[in-house]
XYZ file of C-alpha atoms in Angstrom:
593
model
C 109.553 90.836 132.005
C 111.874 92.138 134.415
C 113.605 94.529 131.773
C 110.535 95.315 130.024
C 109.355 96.520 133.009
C 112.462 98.631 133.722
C 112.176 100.173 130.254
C 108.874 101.481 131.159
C 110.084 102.803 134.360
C 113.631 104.622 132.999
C 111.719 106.390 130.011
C 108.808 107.847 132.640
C 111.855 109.011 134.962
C 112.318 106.712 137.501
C 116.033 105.893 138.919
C 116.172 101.908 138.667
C 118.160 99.407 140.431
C 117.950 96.014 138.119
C 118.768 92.959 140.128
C 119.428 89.270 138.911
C 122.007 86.567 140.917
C 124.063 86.150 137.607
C 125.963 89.387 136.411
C 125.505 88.386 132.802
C 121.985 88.698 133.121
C 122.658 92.182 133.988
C 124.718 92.668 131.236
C 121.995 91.630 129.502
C 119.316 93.742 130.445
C 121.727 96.655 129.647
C 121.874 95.281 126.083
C 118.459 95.187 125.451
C 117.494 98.301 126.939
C 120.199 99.903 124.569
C 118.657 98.008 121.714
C 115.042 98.744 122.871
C 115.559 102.516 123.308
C 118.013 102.779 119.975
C 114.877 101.531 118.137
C 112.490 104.111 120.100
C 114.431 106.523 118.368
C 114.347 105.110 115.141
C 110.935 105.053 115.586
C 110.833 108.647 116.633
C 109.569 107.982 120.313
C 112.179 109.161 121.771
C 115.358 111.751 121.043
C 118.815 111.397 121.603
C 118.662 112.731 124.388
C 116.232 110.903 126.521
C 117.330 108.223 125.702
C 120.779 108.785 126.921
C 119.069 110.049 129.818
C 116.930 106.880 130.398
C 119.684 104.644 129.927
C 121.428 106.390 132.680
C 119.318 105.844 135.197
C 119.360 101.953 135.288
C 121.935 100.338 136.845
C 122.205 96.180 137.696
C 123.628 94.678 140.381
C 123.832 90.793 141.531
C 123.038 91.440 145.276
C 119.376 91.952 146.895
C 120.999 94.569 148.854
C 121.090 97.098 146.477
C 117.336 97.547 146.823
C 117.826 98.721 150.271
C 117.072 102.707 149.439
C 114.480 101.856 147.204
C 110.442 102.731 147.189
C 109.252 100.440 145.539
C 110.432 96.437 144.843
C 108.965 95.249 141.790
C 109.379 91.115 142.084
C 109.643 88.890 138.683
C 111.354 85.755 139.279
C 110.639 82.019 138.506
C 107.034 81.422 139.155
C 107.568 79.224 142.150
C 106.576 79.658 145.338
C 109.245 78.864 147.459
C 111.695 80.915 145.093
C 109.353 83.996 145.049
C 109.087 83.419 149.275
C 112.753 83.288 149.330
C 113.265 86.323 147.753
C 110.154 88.060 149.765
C 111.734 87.449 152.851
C 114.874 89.004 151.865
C 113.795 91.821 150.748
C 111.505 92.545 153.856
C 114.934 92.510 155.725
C 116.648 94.684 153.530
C 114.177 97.506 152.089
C 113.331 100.162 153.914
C 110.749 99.963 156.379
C 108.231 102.287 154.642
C 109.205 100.908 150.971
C 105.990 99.027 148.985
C 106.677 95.343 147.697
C 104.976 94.204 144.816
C 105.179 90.832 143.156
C 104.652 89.841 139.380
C 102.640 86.836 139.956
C 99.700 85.990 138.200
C 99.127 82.607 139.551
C 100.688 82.227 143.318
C 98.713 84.043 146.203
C 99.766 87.702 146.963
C 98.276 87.271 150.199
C 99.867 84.293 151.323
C 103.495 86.371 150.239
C 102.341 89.196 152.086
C 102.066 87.391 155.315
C 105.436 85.899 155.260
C 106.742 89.616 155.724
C 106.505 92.151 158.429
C 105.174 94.491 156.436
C 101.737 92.645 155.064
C 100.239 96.001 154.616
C 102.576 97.129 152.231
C 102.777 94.200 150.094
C 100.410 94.071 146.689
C 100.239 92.497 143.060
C 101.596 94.584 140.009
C 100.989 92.160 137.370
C 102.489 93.896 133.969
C 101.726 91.634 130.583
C 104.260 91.208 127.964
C 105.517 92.773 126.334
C 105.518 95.086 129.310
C 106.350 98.672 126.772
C 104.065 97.901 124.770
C 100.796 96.703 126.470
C 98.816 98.936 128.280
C 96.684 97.041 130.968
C 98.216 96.395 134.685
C 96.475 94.708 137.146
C 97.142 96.287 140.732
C 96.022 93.367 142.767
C 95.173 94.363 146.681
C 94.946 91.534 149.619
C 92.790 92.037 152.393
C 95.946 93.115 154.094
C 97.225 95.558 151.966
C 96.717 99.523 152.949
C 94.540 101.356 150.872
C 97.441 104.000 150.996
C 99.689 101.420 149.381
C 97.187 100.557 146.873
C 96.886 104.710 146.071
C 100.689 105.175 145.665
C 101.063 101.985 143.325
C 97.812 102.821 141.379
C 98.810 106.668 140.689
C 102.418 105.267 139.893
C 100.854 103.011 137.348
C 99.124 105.757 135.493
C 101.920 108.005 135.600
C 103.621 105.406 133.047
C 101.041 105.815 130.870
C 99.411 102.413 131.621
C 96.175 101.594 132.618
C 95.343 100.303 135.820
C 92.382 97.643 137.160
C 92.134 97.214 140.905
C 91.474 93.232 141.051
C 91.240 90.888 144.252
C 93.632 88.200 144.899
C 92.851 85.277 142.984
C 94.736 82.806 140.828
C 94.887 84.524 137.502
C 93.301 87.774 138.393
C 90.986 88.887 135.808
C 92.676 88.583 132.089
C 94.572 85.440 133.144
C 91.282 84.163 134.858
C 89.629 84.318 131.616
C 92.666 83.660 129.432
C 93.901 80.504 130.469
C 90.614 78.755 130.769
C 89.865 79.262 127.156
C 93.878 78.085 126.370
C 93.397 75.166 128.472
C 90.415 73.978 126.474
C 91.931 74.516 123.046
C 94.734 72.083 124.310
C 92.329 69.857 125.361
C 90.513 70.308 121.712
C 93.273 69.565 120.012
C 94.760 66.592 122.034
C 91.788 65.269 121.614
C 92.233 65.247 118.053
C 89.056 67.186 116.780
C 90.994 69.695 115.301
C 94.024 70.272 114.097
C 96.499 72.857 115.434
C 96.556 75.184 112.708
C 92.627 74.846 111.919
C 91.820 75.828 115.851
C 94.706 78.379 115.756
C 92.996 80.164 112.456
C 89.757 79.277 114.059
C 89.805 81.902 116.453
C 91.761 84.326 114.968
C 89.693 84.427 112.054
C 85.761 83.731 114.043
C 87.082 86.043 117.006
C 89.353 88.800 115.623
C 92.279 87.375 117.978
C 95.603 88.484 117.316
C 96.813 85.166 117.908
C 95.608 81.259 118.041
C 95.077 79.386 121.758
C 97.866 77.108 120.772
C 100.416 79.548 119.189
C 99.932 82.096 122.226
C 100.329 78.763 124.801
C 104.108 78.322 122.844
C 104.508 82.156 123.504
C 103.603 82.173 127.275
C 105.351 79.220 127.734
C 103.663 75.776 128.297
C 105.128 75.485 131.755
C 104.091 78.406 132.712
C 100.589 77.573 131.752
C 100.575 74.728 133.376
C 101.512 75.984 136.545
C 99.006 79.045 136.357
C 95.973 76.376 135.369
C 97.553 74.139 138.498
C 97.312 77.003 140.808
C 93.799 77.895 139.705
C 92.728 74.273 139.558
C 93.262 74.019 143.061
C 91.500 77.183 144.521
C 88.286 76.717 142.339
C 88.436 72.556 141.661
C 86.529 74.024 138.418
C 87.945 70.858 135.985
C 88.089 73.945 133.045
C 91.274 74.929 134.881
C 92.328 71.489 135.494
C 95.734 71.308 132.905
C 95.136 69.225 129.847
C 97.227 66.279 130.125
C 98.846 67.134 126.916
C 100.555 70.052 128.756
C 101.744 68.319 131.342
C 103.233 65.976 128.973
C 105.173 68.702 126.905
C 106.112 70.550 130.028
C 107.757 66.932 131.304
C 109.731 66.150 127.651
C 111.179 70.074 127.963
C 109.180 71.405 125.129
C 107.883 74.725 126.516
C 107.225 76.431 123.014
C 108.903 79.482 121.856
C 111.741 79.596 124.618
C 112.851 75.709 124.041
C 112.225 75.494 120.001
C 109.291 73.312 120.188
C 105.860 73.484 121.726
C 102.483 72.833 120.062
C 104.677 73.853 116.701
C 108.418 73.521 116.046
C 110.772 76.641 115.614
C 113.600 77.750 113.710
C 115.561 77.973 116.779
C 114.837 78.538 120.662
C 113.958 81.386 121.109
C 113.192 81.918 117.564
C 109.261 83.191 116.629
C 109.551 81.528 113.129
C 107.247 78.118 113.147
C 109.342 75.298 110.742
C 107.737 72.724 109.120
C 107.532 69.441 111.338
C 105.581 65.934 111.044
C 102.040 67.274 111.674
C 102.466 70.593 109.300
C 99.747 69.479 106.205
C 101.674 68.261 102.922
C 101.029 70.729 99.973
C 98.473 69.099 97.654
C 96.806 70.786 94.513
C 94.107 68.660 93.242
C 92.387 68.864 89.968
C 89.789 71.578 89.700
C 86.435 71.387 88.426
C 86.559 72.700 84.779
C 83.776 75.118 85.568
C 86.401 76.388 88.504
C 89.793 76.580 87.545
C 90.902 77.820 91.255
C 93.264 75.726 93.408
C 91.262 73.102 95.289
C 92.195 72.536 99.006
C 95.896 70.992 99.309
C 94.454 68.557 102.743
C 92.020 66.810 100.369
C 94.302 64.882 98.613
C 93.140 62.780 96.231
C 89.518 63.226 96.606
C 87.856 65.127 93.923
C 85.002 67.543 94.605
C 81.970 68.192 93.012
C 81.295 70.668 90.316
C 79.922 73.713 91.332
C 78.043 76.142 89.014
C 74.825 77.221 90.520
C 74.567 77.707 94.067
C 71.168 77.539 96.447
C 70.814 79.689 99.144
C 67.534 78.895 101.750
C 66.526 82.179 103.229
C 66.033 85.393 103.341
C 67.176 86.942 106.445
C 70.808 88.640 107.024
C 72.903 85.836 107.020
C 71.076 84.437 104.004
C 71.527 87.432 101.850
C 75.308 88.085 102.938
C 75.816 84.696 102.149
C 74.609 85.121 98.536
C 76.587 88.348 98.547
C 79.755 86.093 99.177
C 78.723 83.653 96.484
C 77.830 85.993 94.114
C 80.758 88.412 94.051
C 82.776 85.206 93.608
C 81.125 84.644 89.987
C 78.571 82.235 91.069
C 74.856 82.407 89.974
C 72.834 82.288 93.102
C 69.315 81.712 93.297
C 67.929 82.741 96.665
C 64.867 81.239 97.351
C 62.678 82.840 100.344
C 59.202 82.190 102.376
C 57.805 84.477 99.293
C 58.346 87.274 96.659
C 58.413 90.108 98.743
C 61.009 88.307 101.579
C 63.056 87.246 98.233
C 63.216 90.787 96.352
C 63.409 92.410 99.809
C 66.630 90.271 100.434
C 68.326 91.217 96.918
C 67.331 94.510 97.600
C 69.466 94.316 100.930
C 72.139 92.850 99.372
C 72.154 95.341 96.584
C 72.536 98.450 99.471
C 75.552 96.187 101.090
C 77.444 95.832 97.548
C 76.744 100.059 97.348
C 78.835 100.466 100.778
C 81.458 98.408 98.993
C 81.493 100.950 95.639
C 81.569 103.760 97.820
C 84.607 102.448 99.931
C 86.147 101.668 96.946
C 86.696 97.952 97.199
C 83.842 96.971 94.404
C 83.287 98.886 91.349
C 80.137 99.844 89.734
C 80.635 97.134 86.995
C 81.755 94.481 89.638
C 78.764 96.103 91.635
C 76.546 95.332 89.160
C 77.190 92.125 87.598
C 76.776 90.674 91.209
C 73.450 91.900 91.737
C 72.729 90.589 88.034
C 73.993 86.953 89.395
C 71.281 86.626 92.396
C 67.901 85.527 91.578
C 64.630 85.614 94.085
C 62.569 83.050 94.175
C 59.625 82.655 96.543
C 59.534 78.560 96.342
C 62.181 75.825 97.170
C 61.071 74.252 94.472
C 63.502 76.843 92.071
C 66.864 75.084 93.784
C 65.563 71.935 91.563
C 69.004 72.828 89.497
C 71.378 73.644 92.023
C 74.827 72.448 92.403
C 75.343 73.165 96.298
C 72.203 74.569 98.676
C 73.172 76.304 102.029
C 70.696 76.542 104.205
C 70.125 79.840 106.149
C 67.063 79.843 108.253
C 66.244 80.368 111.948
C 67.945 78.052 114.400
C 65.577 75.380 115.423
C 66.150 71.695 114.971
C 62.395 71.374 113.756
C 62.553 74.154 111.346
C 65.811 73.081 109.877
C 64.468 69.177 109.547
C 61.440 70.208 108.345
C 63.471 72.527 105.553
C 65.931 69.495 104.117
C 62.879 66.995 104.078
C 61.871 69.476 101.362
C 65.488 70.093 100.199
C 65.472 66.399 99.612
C 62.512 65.835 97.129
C 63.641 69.002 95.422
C 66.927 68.669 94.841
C 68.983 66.857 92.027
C 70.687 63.730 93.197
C 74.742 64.540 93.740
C 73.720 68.021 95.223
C 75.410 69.189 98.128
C 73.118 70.171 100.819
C 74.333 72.616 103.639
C 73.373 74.093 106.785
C 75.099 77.176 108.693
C 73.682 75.978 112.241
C 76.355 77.124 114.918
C 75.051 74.552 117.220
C 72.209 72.215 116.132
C 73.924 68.458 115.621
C 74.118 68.349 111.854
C 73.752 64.757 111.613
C 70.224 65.148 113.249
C 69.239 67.376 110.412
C 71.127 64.921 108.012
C 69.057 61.959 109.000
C 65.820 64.433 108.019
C 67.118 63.040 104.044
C 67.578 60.313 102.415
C 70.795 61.198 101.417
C 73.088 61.998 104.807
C 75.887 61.407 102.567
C 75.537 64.579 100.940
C 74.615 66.883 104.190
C 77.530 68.823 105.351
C 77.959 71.639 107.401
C 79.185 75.045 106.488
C 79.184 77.636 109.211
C 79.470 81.008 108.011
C 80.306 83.668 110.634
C 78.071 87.183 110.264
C 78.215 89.549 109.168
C 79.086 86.897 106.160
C 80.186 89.419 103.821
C 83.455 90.540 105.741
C 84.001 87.336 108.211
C 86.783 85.228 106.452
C 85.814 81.925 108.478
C 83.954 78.902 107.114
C 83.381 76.259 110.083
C 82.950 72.579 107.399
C 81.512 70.055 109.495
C 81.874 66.539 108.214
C 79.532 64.084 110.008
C 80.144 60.568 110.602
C 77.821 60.057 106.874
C 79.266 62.863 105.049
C 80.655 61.205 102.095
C 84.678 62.422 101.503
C 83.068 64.454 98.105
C 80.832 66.471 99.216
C 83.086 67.327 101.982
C 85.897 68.224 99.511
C 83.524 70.180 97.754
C 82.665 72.267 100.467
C 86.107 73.265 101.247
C 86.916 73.836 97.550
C 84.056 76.435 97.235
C 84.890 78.059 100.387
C 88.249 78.660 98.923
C 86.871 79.782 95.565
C 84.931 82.359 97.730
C 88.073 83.752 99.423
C 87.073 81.926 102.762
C 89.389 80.393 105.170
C 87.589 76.836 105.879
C 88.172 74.536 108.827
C 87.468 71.105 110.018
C 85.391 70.410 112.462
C 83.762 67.345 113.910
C 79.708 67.308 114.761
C 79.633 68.265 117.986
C 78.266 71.358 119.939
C 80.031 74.217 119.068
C 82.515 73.172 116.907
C 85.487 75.447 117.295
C 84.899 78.766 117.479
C 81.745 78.383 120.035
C 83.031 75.809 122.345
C 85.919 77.856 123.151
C 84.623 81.577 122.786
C 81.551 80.617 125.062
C 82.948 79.499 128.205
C 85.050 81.968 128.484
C 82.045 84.620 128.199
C 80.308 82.598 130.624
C 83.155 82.606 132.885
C 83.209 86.316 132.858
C 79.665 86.983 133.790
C 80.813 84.338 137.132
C 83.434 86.695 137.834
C 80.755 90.042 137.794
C 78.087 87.347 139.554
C 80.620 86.610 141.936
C 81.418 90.643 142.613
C 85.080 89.837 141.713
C 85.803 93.204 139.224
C 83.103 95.333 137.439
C 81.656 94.906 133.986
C 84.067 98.212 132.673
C 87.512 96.718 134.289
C 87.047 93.240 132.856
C 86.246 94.499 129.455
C 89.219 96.781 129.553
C 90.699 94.169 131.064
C 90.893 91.485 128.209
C 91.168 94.450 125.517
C 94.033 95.838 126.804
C 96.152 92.775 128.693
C 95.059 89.566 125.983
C 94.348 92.130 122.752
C 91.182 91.338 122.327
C 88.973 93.373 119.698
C 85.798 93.639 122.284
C 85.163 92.589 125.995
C 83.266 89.546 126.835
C 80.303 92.059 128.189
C 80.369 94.460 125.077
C 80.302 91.271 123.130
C 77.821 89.320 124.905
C 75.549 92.939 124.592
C 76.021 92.229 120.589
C 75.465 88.523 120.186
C 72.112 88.756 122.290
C 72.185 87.465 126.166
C 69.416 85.115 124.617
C 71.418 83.731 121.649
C 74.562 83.366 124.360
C 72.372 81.346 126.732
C 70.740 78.750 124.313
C 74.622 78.242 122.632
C 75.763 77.439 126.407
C 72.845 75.863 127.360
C 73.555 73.280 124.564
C 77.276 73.187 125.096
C 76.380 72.184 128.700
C 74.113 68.973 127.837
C 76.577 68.115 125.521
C 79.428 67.789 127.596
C 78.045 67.787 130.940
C 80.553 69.897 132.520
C 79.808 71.743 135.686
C 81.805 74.044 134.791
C 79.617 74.403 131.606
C 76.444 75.609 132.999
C 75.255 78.887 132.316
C 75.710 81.543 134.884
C 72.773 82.419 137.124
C 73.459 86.296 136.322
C 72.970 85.304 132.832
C 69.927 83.414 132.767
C 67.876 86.143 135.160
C 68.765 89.034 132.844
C 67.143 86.880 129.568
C 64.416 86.150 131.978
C 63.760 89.540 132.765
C 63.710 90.810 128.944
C 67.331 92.288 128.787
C 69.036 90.874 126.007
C 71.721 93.418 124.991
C 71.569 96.109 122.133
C 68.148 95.000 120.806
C 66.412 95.492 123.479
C 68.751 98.950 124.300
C 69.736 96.944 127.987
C 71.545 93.759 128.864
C 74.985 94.713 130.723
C 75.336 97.908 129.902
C 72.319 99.982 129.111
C 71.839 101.634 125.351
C 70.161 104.410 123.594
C 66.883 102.749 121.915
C 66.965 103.509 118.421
């Protein structure tokens, strides 16, 4: 961090004096800041020249004291407090009276620092994210000591390196870490508690989310001790048990595997240091099962020897978006579909729908007109259950309510062929519950598309404890024949992608409830320091405030969490009618259409 952040200073201009105890790390620095500005160059972001020019205007030294003419400290050591106090007070003896002191942390109180100094009023939080040239966000965190002068100089510097700044409060993890590690912290917790694997959470929410990376992967990236110390510190000023560590990480922080840095984490590496995962004892055997002759594309390699079942026509139960994009899916895939809705117009109204969506895909070029066509020719309407009689696998797409859904696979059950596969796409309902609405629970899985269907990779495949090995296998073998990604989950509320995306939108409306930052700087804030695709508030604004309350609503009774409940902020603005873009005002305010 500390030479990524004196890259970004040389190449905007600034004279810097890099400091570390041991000379070779200075040597090092040099070397990568060669290596990092030959590639600029390469790359066309910089000339000969200024890069020459950059390069000569960082120089390291082993001794605090050369910092003494400088006008600004910029602290990254170990993130320890007695370390980072040590150094503090040091540098408050040897800096000029009138120079700013900023310190890295994103876990350790910037206050606390400021007041072991003489100079409180000049001490602040520059919290860069790695890596440091490339990521635009920096959190410029002020204490209630620091002088709004101080704050002005830093801020204005920060912009002038082309970042962006967020003025933030001093609080363990700021804003992006705030929100970040939570959400990490319960994905260990997921998967040491075995409901997921680590590569099914990992492509969970990369693939549901749009994440650039997995909870676990970007935990053996940060570094699991450093996790753990950031959850400690935040543990202990909210006692919210969300930021309590998992014991897992504990555990892998005591044995020395810290991820990336040591070789081993929550995956093994090539080498330390190395980002290439290796194969270890938990990395799933490859397996090719038979196919179904009707299917002759590879079956899932985790099922082993458990055959599926065959697969030719496919049910779909509904007629509303996420009904007709998943007969889109199905159908594009070669399978007949026969969509069966409330009655003929809903049913010919859907195809119709789905007909426009395949016309978007001709016109962008990923479809033909033939393709187009024979797709279309592959869905049937149908304004009675009664015409899934035939059908191979039914998926259930209707509104999301227990009583509806029950009601639906009593019906499911007298209609359908014995051996069928019956599926729902709840997000949150217990699947067993609608299981138990049969006589056949064996065959009830469930299959959790993500909308818009059509374009979302991820297939949530919830196995209950009466799902019968088959008809799970079957599942995941279609899914793949569609060109889905599918994942195990457990019944339970949530699943994956839910239980870990929802707390951590929850936890964001405490931090605008609790006047901590604005609405704008924590969406910018977890776009442009954790890479996210939207902000928790733009994407609460999509999903519906009312959709997001009822999902944490039920994640809350099911875990009983305090930490769980839904946020006061959140619950008034659903009571008062604002529910995001459909009703043109939730957090933000819209144009009505």
């Amino acid at each position: 961090m500390g030479t990524g952040i004196a890259d970004v200073l040389t190449r905007a201009g600034h004279e810097v004096v890099g400091i570390d105890l041991s000379e070779a790390a200075g040597r090092r620095a040099v070397a990568v800041l060669e290596e990092s500005t030959a590639r600029a160059v390469e790359r066309g972001r910089l000339t000969a020249g200024e890069r020459a020019d950059a390069l000569s205007r960082f120089r390291a030294f082993a001794d605090l004291r050369a910092a003494a003419d400088a006008d600004l400290v910029v602290e990254v050591v170990d993130e320890r407090w007695e370390t980072k106090r040590e150094v503090f007070t040091a540098l408050d003896r040897i800096a000029r009276p009138d120079a700013i002191l900023a310190t890295g942390t994103n876990a350790l109180s910037v206050t606390r620092l400021a007041a072991e100094t003489a100079r409180p009023d000049r001490v602040l939080g520059l919290h860069f994210f790695a890596p440091a040239q490339a990521m635009k966000l920096v959190e410029v965190v002020s204490t209630v000591l620091t002088s709004p002068e101080a704050t002005r100089v830093v801020t204005a510097l920060v912009r002038g390196l082309g970042k962006e700044p967020v003025p933030v409060g001093d609080r363990p993890g700021f804003i992006a870490d705030g929100l970040l590690f939570g959400y990490l912290n319960q994905a260990a917790a997921m998967y040491e508690s075995r409901y997921a694997t680590r590569e099914d959470i990992d492509a969970a929410m990369r693939l549901g989310c749009g994440l650039p990376m997995g909870p676990l992967a970007l935990l053996d990236l940060i570094g699991v001790d450093t996790a753990t110390t950031v959850l400690q510190a935040m543990y202990e000023a909210t006692r919210d048990r969300l930021h309590a560590p998992a014991p897992v990480l504990k555990q892998l922080t005591a044995a020395g595997l810290l991820g990336r840095k040591s070789g081993r984490g929550f995956y093994t590496y090539r080498a330390p240091g190395s980002a290439v995962v290796v194969p270890d004892a938990q990395t799933p055997e490859t397996q090719t099962p038979d196919a179904q002759p009707a299917d002759p594309r590879p079956a899932d390699r985790r099922e082993g020897a458990v055959a599926g079942r065959p697969v030719r026509l496919v049910g779909v139960a509904g007629s509303g978006t996420m009904a007709t994009g998943i007969a889109e899916v199905f159908a594009k895939a070669g399978y007949d579909v026969v969509l069966a809705a409330r009655t003929p117009d809903k049913g010919e109204a859907a195809v119709a729908r789905l007909a426009t969506s395949l016309d978007k895909s001709v016109a962008k070029g990923r479809l033909t007109r033939e393709q187009r066509d024979e797709a279309v020719a592959r869905v049937r309407p149908a304004a009675s259950y009664d015409a899934l009689a035939d059908a191979d696998l039914v998926v259930e797409a209707v509104v999301e309510d227990l009583f509806v859904k029950q009601e639906l696979f009593t019906v499911l059950d007298k209609v359908c062929r014995p051996g069928a596969v019956l599926a729902t796409t709840t997000s949150s309902l217990p699947v067993v519950a609608i299981a138990r609405a049969t006589g056949r629970p064996q065959d009830v899985v469930g299959m959790h598309f993500f909308n818009p269907a059509p374009a979302m990779k991820l297939v949530e495949v919830v196995r209950t404890v009466l799902t019968a090995p088959d008809a799970h296998a079957t599942v995941r073998r279609v899914c793949q024949a569609v060109g889905r990604h599918p994942v195990d989950c457990g019944d339970r509320a949530g699943f994956i992608v839910n239980a870990l995306l929802f707390p951590y939108l929850n936890n964001a409306v405490k931090m605008v409830q609790d006047h901590y930052a604005g609405v704008d700087a924590i969406d910018a804030a977890m776009k442009l320091g954790g890479g996210y695709p939207m902000g928790p508030f733009e994407l609460l604004d999509v999903v519906g405030l009312d959709v997001s309350l009822a999902i944490e609503k039920v994640l809350h009774e099911e875990f009983r969490d305090p930490g769980l409940a839904p946020a006061p902020l959140l619950e008034h603005l659903v009571s008062a009618g604002c529910l995001g873009r459909k009703t043109g005002r939730g957090f933000r305010e819209y144009a009505r259409r």
